[in-house]
Amino acid sequence: MSKSLRNKILITFGFLFVYRILAYVPVPGVNADVIRDFFTTNSDNAFGMFNMFSGKAAERLSIISLGIMPYITASIIMELLAATFPKLGQLKKERDGMQKYMQIIRYATVLITVVQAIGVSIGLKHMGSEAVLIDQNLFIAISCVSMLTGTMLLMWIGEQITQKGIGNGISLIIFAGIVSGLPSAIVGAVNLVNTGEMNFLVLILIVLIVLLTIGFVIFVELGERRIPISYSRKVMMQNQHKRIMNYIPVKVNLSGVIPAIFASAILMFPLTMFQASSNPIMLKINDFFSPNGYMFQILMFLCVVFFAYFYATIAFNSKDISENLKKQGGFIPGVRPGENTATFLNDVAGRLTFWGAIYLGLISTLPWLLVKFLGVPFAFGGTSVLIVVSVALDTMRKIEAQIYMNKFQTLSAVGL
């Protein structure tokens, strides 16, 4: 391993260590025991999902309890706006425009964080008088400043990891938050076996399910359709000393983990509002669509499939690909350049998205259903497995790319 790669890995671990330390810095003026009891009681709804993505910082009401989700929300909103308004999309493609684009995302992150921080501060008032230990108005101001500072620190840490470390900083922060809960889950499972509440064979079966799910995710995430590309002789002669990719890779899962996150948020937040209501009808609706019930899993599957198609149309722009291919003097054998190429790419992406959407839906629901049949008192979420495996694969690819780059630089330095 080269010195530069080792330094990048150490920088990445250093920033992630700082992130985990921030998770234990609480907002001043709160009763940590009341907050912890609240999240323990609401571990199977939107608050539980929110707590998982924040690396359990929410149950401590840390300064980073909002996590990196405001930044992700702002990025997703900007992606949707860029796909809707051509001028904003063009701004993203330009070098100077990209800086303005990222600056808009940062301002939007500040706005979203302030709104969410005020909402959380006001919501603590409904937990009882023991949740907040200082004056309510003073607490809203302090918590707003604290959470905004924490989110800005996380955003800065993510950007520093991306620039100076290895991998995507924002994805690695989410990865670290989810993985941080694994030790406690393992200890809890061992305690259940020791106390006789869970059979040892059931635990072995759960481990096998987890391993099979991870293997299936890796298999599909690495799957892609390679569309062959041919170039004119003139282009090949001009680039004879450069490598020209002779295929277009189209992944089976074009939308990544975004559909699962969207579906979870849309389904869980209304149910959390129903749970807070005292209306008997609302409570019955909440019980019928409980995350521990089958109806919720069916809706989860349908929503994931819908968002997979929706986000794939944004992530894969066949028109831009066909235009760039035409400018470079390339073409797909048997397909005319221009509009016909865009139509062909759309058809290929549509067929792959169908199987990718089914895959995402199964990953989001099947692990829970399997564990449900085993009668296990804790949930095994496919969404968290999907995020962890996807981020790990992406980071491994970037480490391999860095290793190959260092090898080429060494060969070039010695004149080979």
CSV table of C-alpha atoms in Angstrom, one decimal:
chain,number,residue,atom,x,y,z
A,1,MET,CA,0.0,0.0,0.0
A,2,SER,CA,1.4,3.4,-1.0
A,3,LYS,CA,1.9,6.2,1.5
A,4,SER,CA,-0.7,8.5,-0.2
A,5,LEU,CA,-3.4,5.8,-0.1
A,6,ARG,CA,-2.6,5.0,3.5
A,7,ASN,CA,-2.8,8.7,4.4
A,8,LYS,CA,-6.2,9.0,2.7
A,9,ILE,CA,-7.5,6.0,4.6
A,10,LEU,CA,-6.3,7.4,7.9
A,11,ILE,CA,-7.8,10.8,7.1
A,12,THR,CA,-11.2,9.0,6.4
A,13,PHE,CA,-11.1,7.1,9.7
A,14,GLY,CA,-10.1,10.2,11.6
A,15,PHE,CA,-13.0,12.2,10.3
A,16,LEU,CA,-15.4,9.3,11.0
A,17,PHE,CA,-14.0,9.1,14.5
A,18,VAL,CA,-14.8,12.8,15.0
A,19,TYR,CA,-18.3,12.2,13.7
A,20,ARG,CA,-18.9,9.4,16.3
A,21,ILE,CA,-17.6,11.7,19.1
A,22,LEU,CA,-20.1,14.4,18.0
A,23,ALA,CA,-22.9,11.9,18.4
A,24,TYR,CA,-22.2,11.9,22.2
A,25,VAL,CA,-22.3,15.8,22.6
A,26,PRO,CA,-25.9,16.6,23.8
A,27,VAL,CA,-27.9,19.7,23.2
A,28,PRO,CA,-27.9,21.7,26.5
A,29,GLY,CA,-31.0,21.7,28.6
A,30,VAL,CA,-32.5,18.3,27.9
A,31,ASN,CA,-33.2,15.3,30.1
A,32,ALA,CA,-31.3,12.5,28.3
A,33,ASP,CA,-33.3,9.7,30.1
A,34,VAL,CA,-36.6,10.9,28.9
A,35,ILE,CA,-35.4,11.2,25.3
A,36,ARG,CA,-33.9,7.7,25.5
A,37,ASP,CA,-37.1,6.2,26.8
A,38,PHE,CA,-39.1,7.9,24.1
A,39,PHE,CA,-37.0,6.5,21.3
A,40,THR,CA,-37.0,3.0,22.9
A,41,THR,CA,-40.8,3.1,22.9
A,42,ASN,CA,-41.0,4.3,19.3
A,43,SER,CA,-38.3,2.1,17.8
A,44,ASP,CA,-40.6,0.6,15.2
A,45,ASN,CA,-41.9,3.8,13.5
A,46,ALA,CA,-40.4,6.8,11.8
A,47,PHE,CA,-38.5,7.9,15.0
A,48,GLY,CA,-36.8,4.5,15.0
A,49,MET,CA,-35.7,4.9,11.3
A,50,PHE,CA,-34.6,8.5,12.0
A,51,ASN,CA,-32.6,7.3,15.0
A,52,MET,CA,-30.9,4.5,13.0
A,53,PHE,CA,-29.7,6.9,10.2
A,54,SER,CA,-28.3,9.3,12.8
A,55,GLY,CA,-26.2,6.6,14.4
A,56,LYS,CA,-28.4,6.7,17.6
A,57,ALA,CA,-27.5,10.4,18.0
A,58,ALA,CA,-31.2,11.2,18.1
A,59,GLU,CA,-31.9,9.2,21.2
A,60,ARG,CA,-29.2,11.3,23.0
A,61,LEU,CA,-30.5,14.5,21.3
A,62,SER,CA,-27.0,15.2,20.2
A,63,ILE,CA,-26.0,18.3,18.3
A,64,ILE,CA,-25.9,16.0,15.2
A,65,SER,CA,-29.2,14.3,16.0
A,66,LEU,CA,-30.6,15.6,12.7
A,67,GLY,CA,-27.8,13.8,11.0
A,68,ILE,CA,-26.8,14.4,7.4
A,69,MET,CA,-30.4,14.0,6.3
A,70,PRO,CA,-31.1,17.8,5.8
A,71,TYR,CA,-28.2,17.9,3.3
A,72,ILE,CA,-29.5,14.8,1.5
A,73,THR,CA,-33.0,16.2,1.4
A,74,ALA,CA,-31.7,19.5,-0.1
A,75,SER,CA,-29.6,17.5,-2.7
A,76,ILE,CA,-32.6,15.5,-3.7
A,77,ILE,CA,-34.8,18.6,-4.1
A,78,MET,CA,-32.1,20.2,-6.2
A,79,GLU,CA,-31.9,17.1,-8.4
A,80,LEU,CA,-35.6,17.1,-9.0
A,81,LEU,CA,-35.5,20.9,-9.8
A,82,ALA,CA,-32.6,20.4,-12.1
A,83,ALA,CA,-34.5,17.7,-14.0
A,84,THR,CA,-37.6,20.0,-14.2
A,85,PHE,CA,-36.0,23.3,-15.1
A,86,PRO,CA,-33.4,23.2,-18.0
A,87,LYS,CA,-31.5,26.3,-16.9
A,88,LEU,CA,-30.8,24.8,-13.5
A,89,GLY,CA,-29.8,21.6,-15.1
A,90,GLN,CA,-27.4,23.4,-17.4
A,91,LEU,CA,-25.9,25.2,-14.4
A,92,LYS,CA,-25.0,21.8,-12.9
A,93,LYS,CA,-23.1,20.8,-16.1
A,94,GLU,CA,-20.8,23.9,-16.1
A,95,ARG,CA,-17.7,24.0,-14.0
A,96,ASP,CA,-18.3,27.5,-12.5
A,97,GLY,CA,-22.0,26.7,-12.4
A,98,MET,CA,-21.4,23.6,-10.3
A,99,GLN,CA,-20.0,25.8,-7.6
A,100,LYS,CA,-23.1,27.9,-7.5
A,101,TYR,CA,-25.2,24.7,-7.6
A,102,MET,CA,-23.5,23.3,-4.5
A,103,GLN,CA,-23.8,26.7,-2.8
A,104,ILE,CA,-27.5,26.7,-3.3
A,105,ILE,CA,-27.6,23.2,-1.8
A,106,ARG,CA,-25.7,24.4,1.3
A,107,TYR,CA,-28.1,27.4,1.8
A,108,ALA,CA,-31.1,25.0,1.4
A,109,THR,CA,-29.5,22.7,4.0
A,110,VAL,CA,-29.3,25.6,6.5
A,111,LEU,CA,-33.0,26.4,5.9
A,112,ILE,CA,-34.1,22.8,6.3
A,113,THR,CA,-32.0,22.3,9.4
A,114,VAL,CA,-33.4,25.4,11.1
A,115,VAL,CA,-37.0,24.3,10.4
A,116,GLN,CA,-36.4,20.8,11.6
A,117,ALA,CA,-34.5,22.0,14.7
A,118,ILE,CA,-37.4,24.3,15.7
A,119,GLY,CA,-39.9,21.4,15.0
A,120,VAL,CA,-37.9,19.0,17.2
A,121,SER,CA,-37.6,21.6,20.0
A,122,ILE,CA,-41.3,22.4,20.0
A,123,GLY,CA,-42.1,18.6,19.8
A,124,LEU,CA,-40.2,18.0,23.0
A,125,LYS,CA,-42.8,20.0,24.9
A,126,HIS,CA,-45.3,17.2,24.2
A,127,MET,CA,-43.1,14.7,26.0
A,128,GLY,CA,-43.8,16.3,29.4
A,129,SER,CA,-42.3,18.9,31.6
A,130,GLU,CA,-39.4,16.7,32.5
A,131,ALA,CA,-38.0,16.5,28.9
A,132,VAL,CA,-36.7,20.1,28.9
A,133,LEU,CA,-34.9,21.4,32.0
A,134,ILE,CA,-34.7,25.1,31.0
A,135,ASP,CA,-37.1,27.8,29.7
A,136,GLN,CA,-38.9,26.7,26.5
A,137,ASN,CA,-38.1,29.7,24.4
A,138,LEU,CA,-34.4,29.7,25.5
A,139,PHE,CA,-34.2,26.0,24.7
A,140,ILE,CA,-35.6,26.5,21.2
A,141,ALA,CA,-32.9,29.1,20.5
A,142,ILE,CA,-30.1,27.0,22.0
A,143,SER,CA,-31.2,23.8,20.3
A,144,CYS,CA,-31.6,25.5,16.9
A,145,VAL,CA,-28.0,26.9,17.0
A,146,SER,CA,-26.6,23.6,18.3
A,147,MET,CA,-28.3,21.4,15.7
A,148,LEU,CA,-27.4,23.8,12.9
A,149,THR,CA,-23.8,23.8,14.0
A,150,GLY,CA,-23.8,20.0,14.2
A,151,THR,CA,-25.3,19.6,10.7
A,152,MET,CA,-22.9,22.1,9.2
A,153,LEU,CA,-20.0,20.2,10.8
A,154,LEU,CA,-21.3,16.9,9.4
A,155,MET,CA,-21.6,18.5,5.9
A,156,TRP,CA,-18.0,19.8,6.2
A,157,ILE,CA,-16.7,16.4,7.4
A,158,GLY,CA,-18.5,14.8,4.4
A,159,GLU,CA,-16.9,17.2,1.9
A,160,GLN,CA,-13.4,16.8,3.5
A,161,ILE,CA,-13.7,13.0,3.3
A,162,THR,CA,-14.7,13.2,-0.4
A,163,GLN,CA,-11.8,15.6,-1.2
A,164,LYS,CA,-9.0,14.3,1.0
A,165,GLY,CA,-10.0,10.8,1.9
A,166,ILE,CA,-11.4,7.7,0.2
A,167,GLY,CA,-15.0,7.3,-0.9
A,168,ASN,CA,-18.1,9.5,-0.8
A,169,GLY,CA,-18.1,11.4,2.5
A,170,ILE,CA,-21.9,11.7,2.9
A,171,SER,CA,-22.5,8.0,2.2
A,172,LEU,CA,-19.7,7.0,4.6
A,173,ILE,CA,-21.3,9.1,7.4
A,174,ILE,CA,-24.6,7.2,6.9
A,175,PHE,CA,-22.6,4.0,6.7
A,176,ALA,CA,-20.9,4.7,10.0
A,177,GLY,CA,-24.1,5.6,11.6
A,178,ILE,CA,-25.8,2.3,10.7
A,179,VAL,CA,-22.8,0.2,11.5
A,180,SER,CA,-22.4,1.8,14.9
A,181,GLY,CA,-25.5,0.0,16.0
A,182,LEU,CA,-24.2,-3.5,15.1
A,183,PRO,CA,-22.2,-4.2,18.3
A,184,SER,CA,-25.3,-3.5,20.5
A,185,ALA,CA,-27.5,-5.7,18.2
A,186,ILE,CA,-25.0,-8.6,18.4
A,187,VAL,CA,-24.7,-8.3,22.2
A,188,GLY,CA,-28.5,-8.2,22.4
A,189,ALA,CA,-28.9,-11.4,20.3
A,190,VAL,CA,-26.3,-13.2,22.4
A,191,ASN,CA,-28.1,-12.2,25.6
A,192,LEU,CA,-31.4,-13.5,24.2
A,193,VAL,CA,-29.7,-16.9,23.5
A,194,ASN,CA,-28.1,-16.9,27.0
A,195,THR,CA,-31.4,-16.2,28.7
A,196,GLY,CA,-33.3,-18.8,26.7
A,197,GLU,CA,-35.6,-16.3,24.9
A,198,MET,CA,-34.1,-17.3,21.5
A,199,ASN,CA,-33.1,-20.8,20.3
A,200,PHE,CA,-29.5,-21.0,19.2
A,201,LEU,CA,-30.6,-22.6,15.9
A,202,VAL,CA,-32.8,-19.6,15.2
A,203,LEU,CA,-29.8,-17.3,15.7
A,204,ILE,CA,-27.8,-19.5,13.2
A,205,LEU,CA,-30.7,-19.2,10.7
A,206,ILE,CA,-30.8,-15.4,11.1
A,207,VAL,CA,-27.1,-15.2,10.4
A,208,LEU,CA,-27.5,-17.3,7.3
A,209,ILE,CA,-30.4,-15.0,6.1
A,210,VAL,CA,-28.2,-11.9,6.7
A,211,LEU,CA,-25.3,-13.5,4.7
A,212,LEU,CA,-27.6,-14.6,1.9
A,213,THR,CA,-29.1,-11.1,1.7
A,214,ILE,CA,-25.6,-9.5,1.6
A,215,GLY,CA,-24.5,-11.9,-1.2
A,216,PHE,CA,-27.7,-11.2,-3.2
A,217,VAL,CA,-27.2,-7.4,-2.8
A,218,ILE,CA,-23.6,-7.6,-4.0
A,219,PHE,CA,-24.6,-9.8,-7.0
A,220,VAL,CA,-27.2,-7.4,-8.2
A,221,GLU,CA,-25.3,-4.2,-7.4
A,222,LEU,CA,-22.4,-5.4,-9.5
A,223,GLY,CA,-24.8,-6.4,-12.4
A,224,GLU,CA,-24.9,-4.3,-15.5
A,225,ARG,CA,-25.8,-4.4,-19.2
A,226,ARG,CA,-22.8,-3.4,-21.4
A,227,ILE,CA,-24.0,-1.9,-24.6
A,228,PRO,CA,-21.3,-2.2,-27.3
A,229,ILE,CA,-20.0,1.0,-28.9
A,230,SER,CA,-18.1,1.4,-32.2
A,231,TYR,CA,-15.9,4.4,-33.1
A,232,SER,CA,-14.9,5.7,-36.5
A,233,ARG,CA,-11.3,4.9,-37.7
A,234,LYS,CA,-10.4,8.6,-37.5
A,235,VAL,CA,-11.3,8.8,-33.8
A,236,MET,CA,-9.4,5.6,-33.0
A,237,MET,CA,-6.3,6.9,-34.8
A,238,GLN,CA,-6.5,10.2,-32.9
A,239,ASN,CA,-6.8,8.4,-29.5
A,240,GLN,CA,-4.5,5.4,-30.2
A,241,HIS,CA,-2.5,6.1,-27.1
A,242,LYS,CA,-5.6,6.6,-24.9
A,243,ARG,CA,-8.1,4.0,-23.7
A,244,ILE,CA,-11.6,4.5,-25.2
A,245,MET,CA,-14.4,2.7,-23.5
A,246,ASN,CA,-16.1,0.6,-26.1
A,247,TYR,CA,-19.3,0.0,-24.2
A,248,ILE,CA,-21.9,1.9,-22.2
A,249,PRO,CA,-22.5,0.3,-18.7
A,250,VAL,CA,-26.2,0.4,-17.6
A,251,LYS,CA,-26.6,-0.9,-14.1
A,252,VAL,CA,-29.5,-3.1,-13.1
A,253,ASN,CA,-30.2,-0.8,-10.1
A,254,LEU,CA,-30.0,2.7,-11.6
A,255,SER,CA,-31.6,4.4,-8.7
A,256,GLY,CA,-29.5,3.1,-5.8
A,257,VAL,CA,-30.9,3.3,-2.3
A,258,ILE,CA,-32.9,6.5,-2.8
A,259,PRO,CA,-36.3,4.6,-3.5
A,260,ALA,CA,-36.0,2.7,-0.2
A,261,ILE,CA,-35.3,5.8,1.8
A,262,PHE,CA,-38.1,7.8,0.1
A,263,ALA,CA,-40.6,5.0,0.7
A,264,SER,CA,-39.7,4.5,4.3
A,265,ALA,CA,-40.0,8.3,5.0
A,266,ILE,CA,-43.4,8.7,3.2
A,267,LEU,CA,-45.0,5.7,4.9
A,268,MET,CA,-43.6,6.1,8.4
A,269,PHE,CA,-44.1,9.8,9.0
A,270,PRO,CA,-47.9,9.8,8.5
A,271,LEU,CA,-48.2,6.8,10.8
A,272,THR,CA,-46.2,8.6,13.4
A,273,MET,CA,-48.7,11.5,13.3
A,274,PHE,CA,-51.5,9.0,13.6
A,275,GLN,CA,-49.9,7.5,16.7
A,276,ALA,CA,-49.6,10.9,18.4
A,277,SER,CA,-53.4,11.4,17.8
A,278,SER,CA,-56.0,10.5,20.5
A,279,ASN,CA,-58.8,10.0,17.9
A,280,PRO,CA,-59.9,6.3,17.9
A,281,ILE,CA,-60.2,6.2,14.1
A,282,MET,CA,-56.7,7.4,13.7
A,283,LEU,CA,-55.4,4.9,16.2
A,284,LYS,CA,-57.2,2.0,14.3
A,285,ILE,CA,-55.6,3.2,11.0
A,286,ASN,CA,-52.3,3.3,12.8
A,287,ASP,CA,-52.7,-0.3,14.1
A,288,PHE,CA,-53.8,-1.5,10.6
A,289,PHE,CA,-50.8,0.0,8.9
A,290,SER,CA,-48.3,-0.8,11.6
A,291,PRO,CA,-44.7,-1.3,10.5
A,292,ASN,CA,-44.9,-4.7,12.1
A,293,GLY,CA,-47.9,-5.7,10.0
A,294,TYR,CA,-48.2,-7.2,6.5
A,295,MET,CA,-50.1,-4.3,5.0
A,296,PHE,CA,-47.3,-1.9,5.7
A,297,GLN,CA,-44.8,-4.2,3.9
A,298,ILE,CA,-47.1,-4.5,0.9
A,299,LEU,CA,-47.3,-0.7,0.6
A,300,MET,CA,-43.6,-0.5,1.2
A,301,PHE,CA,-43.0,-2.8,-1.8
A,302,LEU,CA,-45.3,-0.8,-4.1
A,303,CYS,CA,-43.8,2.5,-3.0
A,304,VAL,CA,-40.2,1.3,-3.6
A,305,VAL,CA,-41.1,0.1,-7.1
A,306,PHE,CA,-42.7,3.4,-7.9
A,307,PHE,CA,-39.8,5.5,-6.7
A,308,ALA,CA,-37.3,3.2,-8.4
A,309,TYR,CA,-38.9,4.0,-11.8
A,310,PHE,CA,-39.3,7.7,-10.8
A,311,TYR,CA,-35.7,8.2,-9.8
A,312,ALA,CA,-34.2,6.1,-12.6
A,313,THR,CA,-35.7,8.6,-15.2
A,314,ILE,CA,-33.7,11.3,-13.4
A,315,ALA,CA,-30.5,9.4,-12.9
A,316,PHE,CA,-30.3,8.1,-16.5
A,317,ASN,CA,-30.5,10.7,-19.2
A,318,SER,CA,-30.4,8.9,-22.5
A,319,LYS,CA,-30.6,12.1,-24.5
A,320,ASP,CA,-27.4,13.5,-23.1
A,321,ILE,CA,-25.6,10.1,-23.5
A,322,SER,CA,-26.6,9.9,-27.2
A,323,GLU,CA,-25.6,13.5,-27.9
A,324,ASN,CA,-22.2,13.0,-26.2
A,325,LEU,CA,-21.7,9.8,-28.1
A,326,LYS,CA,-22.5,11.5,-31.4
A,327,LYS,CA,-20.0,14.3,-30.7
A,328,GLN,CA,-17.2,11.7,-29.9
A,329,GLY,CA,-17.8,9.9,-33.2
A,330,GLY,CA,-19.2,6.8,-31.6
A,331,PHE,CA,-22.4,4.8,-32.3
A,332,ILE,CA,-24.2,1.6,-31.2
A,333,PRO,CA,-23.9,-1.0,-34.0
A,334,GLY,CA,-27.3,-1.4,-35.8
A,335,VAL,CA,-28.7,1.8,-34.2
A,336,ARG,CA,-28.7,5.2,-35.9
A,337,PRO,CA,-27.1,8.1,-33.9
A,338,GLY,CA,-29.2,10.7,-32.3
A,339,GLU,CA,-32.9,10.1,-31.4
A,340,ASN,CA,-32.8,6.4,-32.3
A,341,THR,CA,-29.9,5.9,-29.9
A,342,ALA,CA,-31.8,7.7,-27.1
A,343,THR,CA,-34.9,5.6,-27.7
A,344,PHE,CA,-32.8,2.4,-27.7
A,345,LEU,CA,-31.1,3.4,-24.5
A,346,ASN,CA,-34.4,4.2,-22.9
A,347,ASP,CA,-35.8,0.8,-23.8
A,348,VAL,CA,-32.8,-1.0,-22.3
A,349,ALA,CA,-32.9,1.1,-19.1
A,350,GLY,CA,-36.6,0.5,-18.8
A,351,ARG,CA,-36.2,-3.3,-18.9
A,352,LEU,CA,-33.4,-3.2,-16.4
A,353,THR,CA,-35.3,-0.8,-14.1
A,354,PHE,CA,-38.2,-3.3,-13.9
A,355,TRP,CA,-35.9,-6.0,-12.5
A,356,GLY,CA,-34.0,-3.4,-10.4
A,357,ALA,CA,-37.3,-2.1,-8.9
A,358,ILE,CA,-38.4,-5.7,-8.0
A,359,TYR,CA,-35.0,-6.3,-6.4
A,360,LEU,CA,-35.3,-3.2,-4.3
A,361,GLY,CA,-38.8,-4.0,-3.2
A,362,LEU,CA,-37.8,-7.5,-2.2
A,363,ILE,CA,-34.7,-6.3,-0.3
A,364,SER,CA,-36.8,-3.7,1.5
A,365,THR,CA,-39.5,-6.2,2.7
A,366,LEU,CA,-38.3,-9.9,2.4
A,367,PRO,CA,-35.8,-9.9,5.2
A,368,TRP,CA,-38.4,-8.5,7.6
A,369,LEU,CA,-40.9,-11.1,6.5
A,370,LEU,CA,-38.4,-14.0,7.0
A,371,VAL,CA,-37.5,-12.8,10.5
A,372,LYS,CA,-41.2,-12.3,11.3
A,373,PHE,CA,-41.9,-15.9,10.7
A,374,LEU,CA,-39.0,-16.9,13.1
A,375,GLY,CA,-40.6,-14.8,15.9
A,376,VAL,CA,-37.5,-12.8,16.6
A,377,PRO,CA,-38.1,-9.8,18.9
A,378,PHE,CA,-36.0,-7.4,16.8
A,379,ALA,CA,-36.2,-6.3,13.2
A,380,PHE,CA,-33.7,-7.0,10.4
A,381,GLY,CA,-34.0,-4.1,7.9
A,382,GLY,CA,-33.2,-4.7,4.3
A,383,THR,CA,-32.8,-1.0,3.6
A,384,SER,CA,-29.9,-0.7,6.1
A,385,VAL,CA,-28.2,-3.7,4.6
A,386,LEU,CA,-28.6,-2.2,1.1
A,387,ILE,CA,-27.1,1.1,2.2
A,388,VAL,CA,-24.2,-0.6,4.0
A,389,VAL,CA,-23.3,-3.0,1.2
A,390,SER,CA,-23.6,-0.3,-1.5
A,391,VAL,CA,-21.4,2.1,0.3
A,392,ALA,CA,-18.8,-0.6,1.1
A,393,LEU,CA,-18.7,-1.7,-2.6
A,394,ASP,CA,-18.3,1.9,-3.8
A,395,THR,CA,-15.5,2.5,-1.3
A,396,MET,CA,-13.7,-0.7,-2.3
A,397,ARG,CA,-13.9,0.3,-6.0
A,398,LYS,CA,-12.3,3.7,-5.2
A,399,ILE,CA,-9.5,2.0,-3.2
A,400,GLU,CA,-8.8,-0.3,-6.1
A,401,ALA,CA,-8.8,2.6,-8.5
A,402,GLN,CA,-6.3,4.4,-6.3
A,403,ILE,CA,-4.0,1.3,-6.1
A,404,TYR,CA,-4.0,1.0,-9.9
A,405,MET,CA,-3.3,4.7,-10.3
A,406,ASN,CA,-0.3,4.4,-8.0
A,407,LYS,CA,1.0,1.4,-10.0
A,408,PHE,CA,0.7,3.3,-13.3
A,409,GLN,CA,2.5,6.4,-11.8
A,410,THR,CA,5.3,4.1,-10.5
A,411,LEU,CA,5.7,2.5,-14.0
A,412,SER,CA,5.7,5.9,-15.7
A,413,ALA,CA,8.4,7.2,-13.3
A,414,VAL,CA,10.8,4.4,-14.1
A,415,GLY,CA,10.1,4.8,-17.8
A,416,LEU,CA,8.1,1.6,-18.5
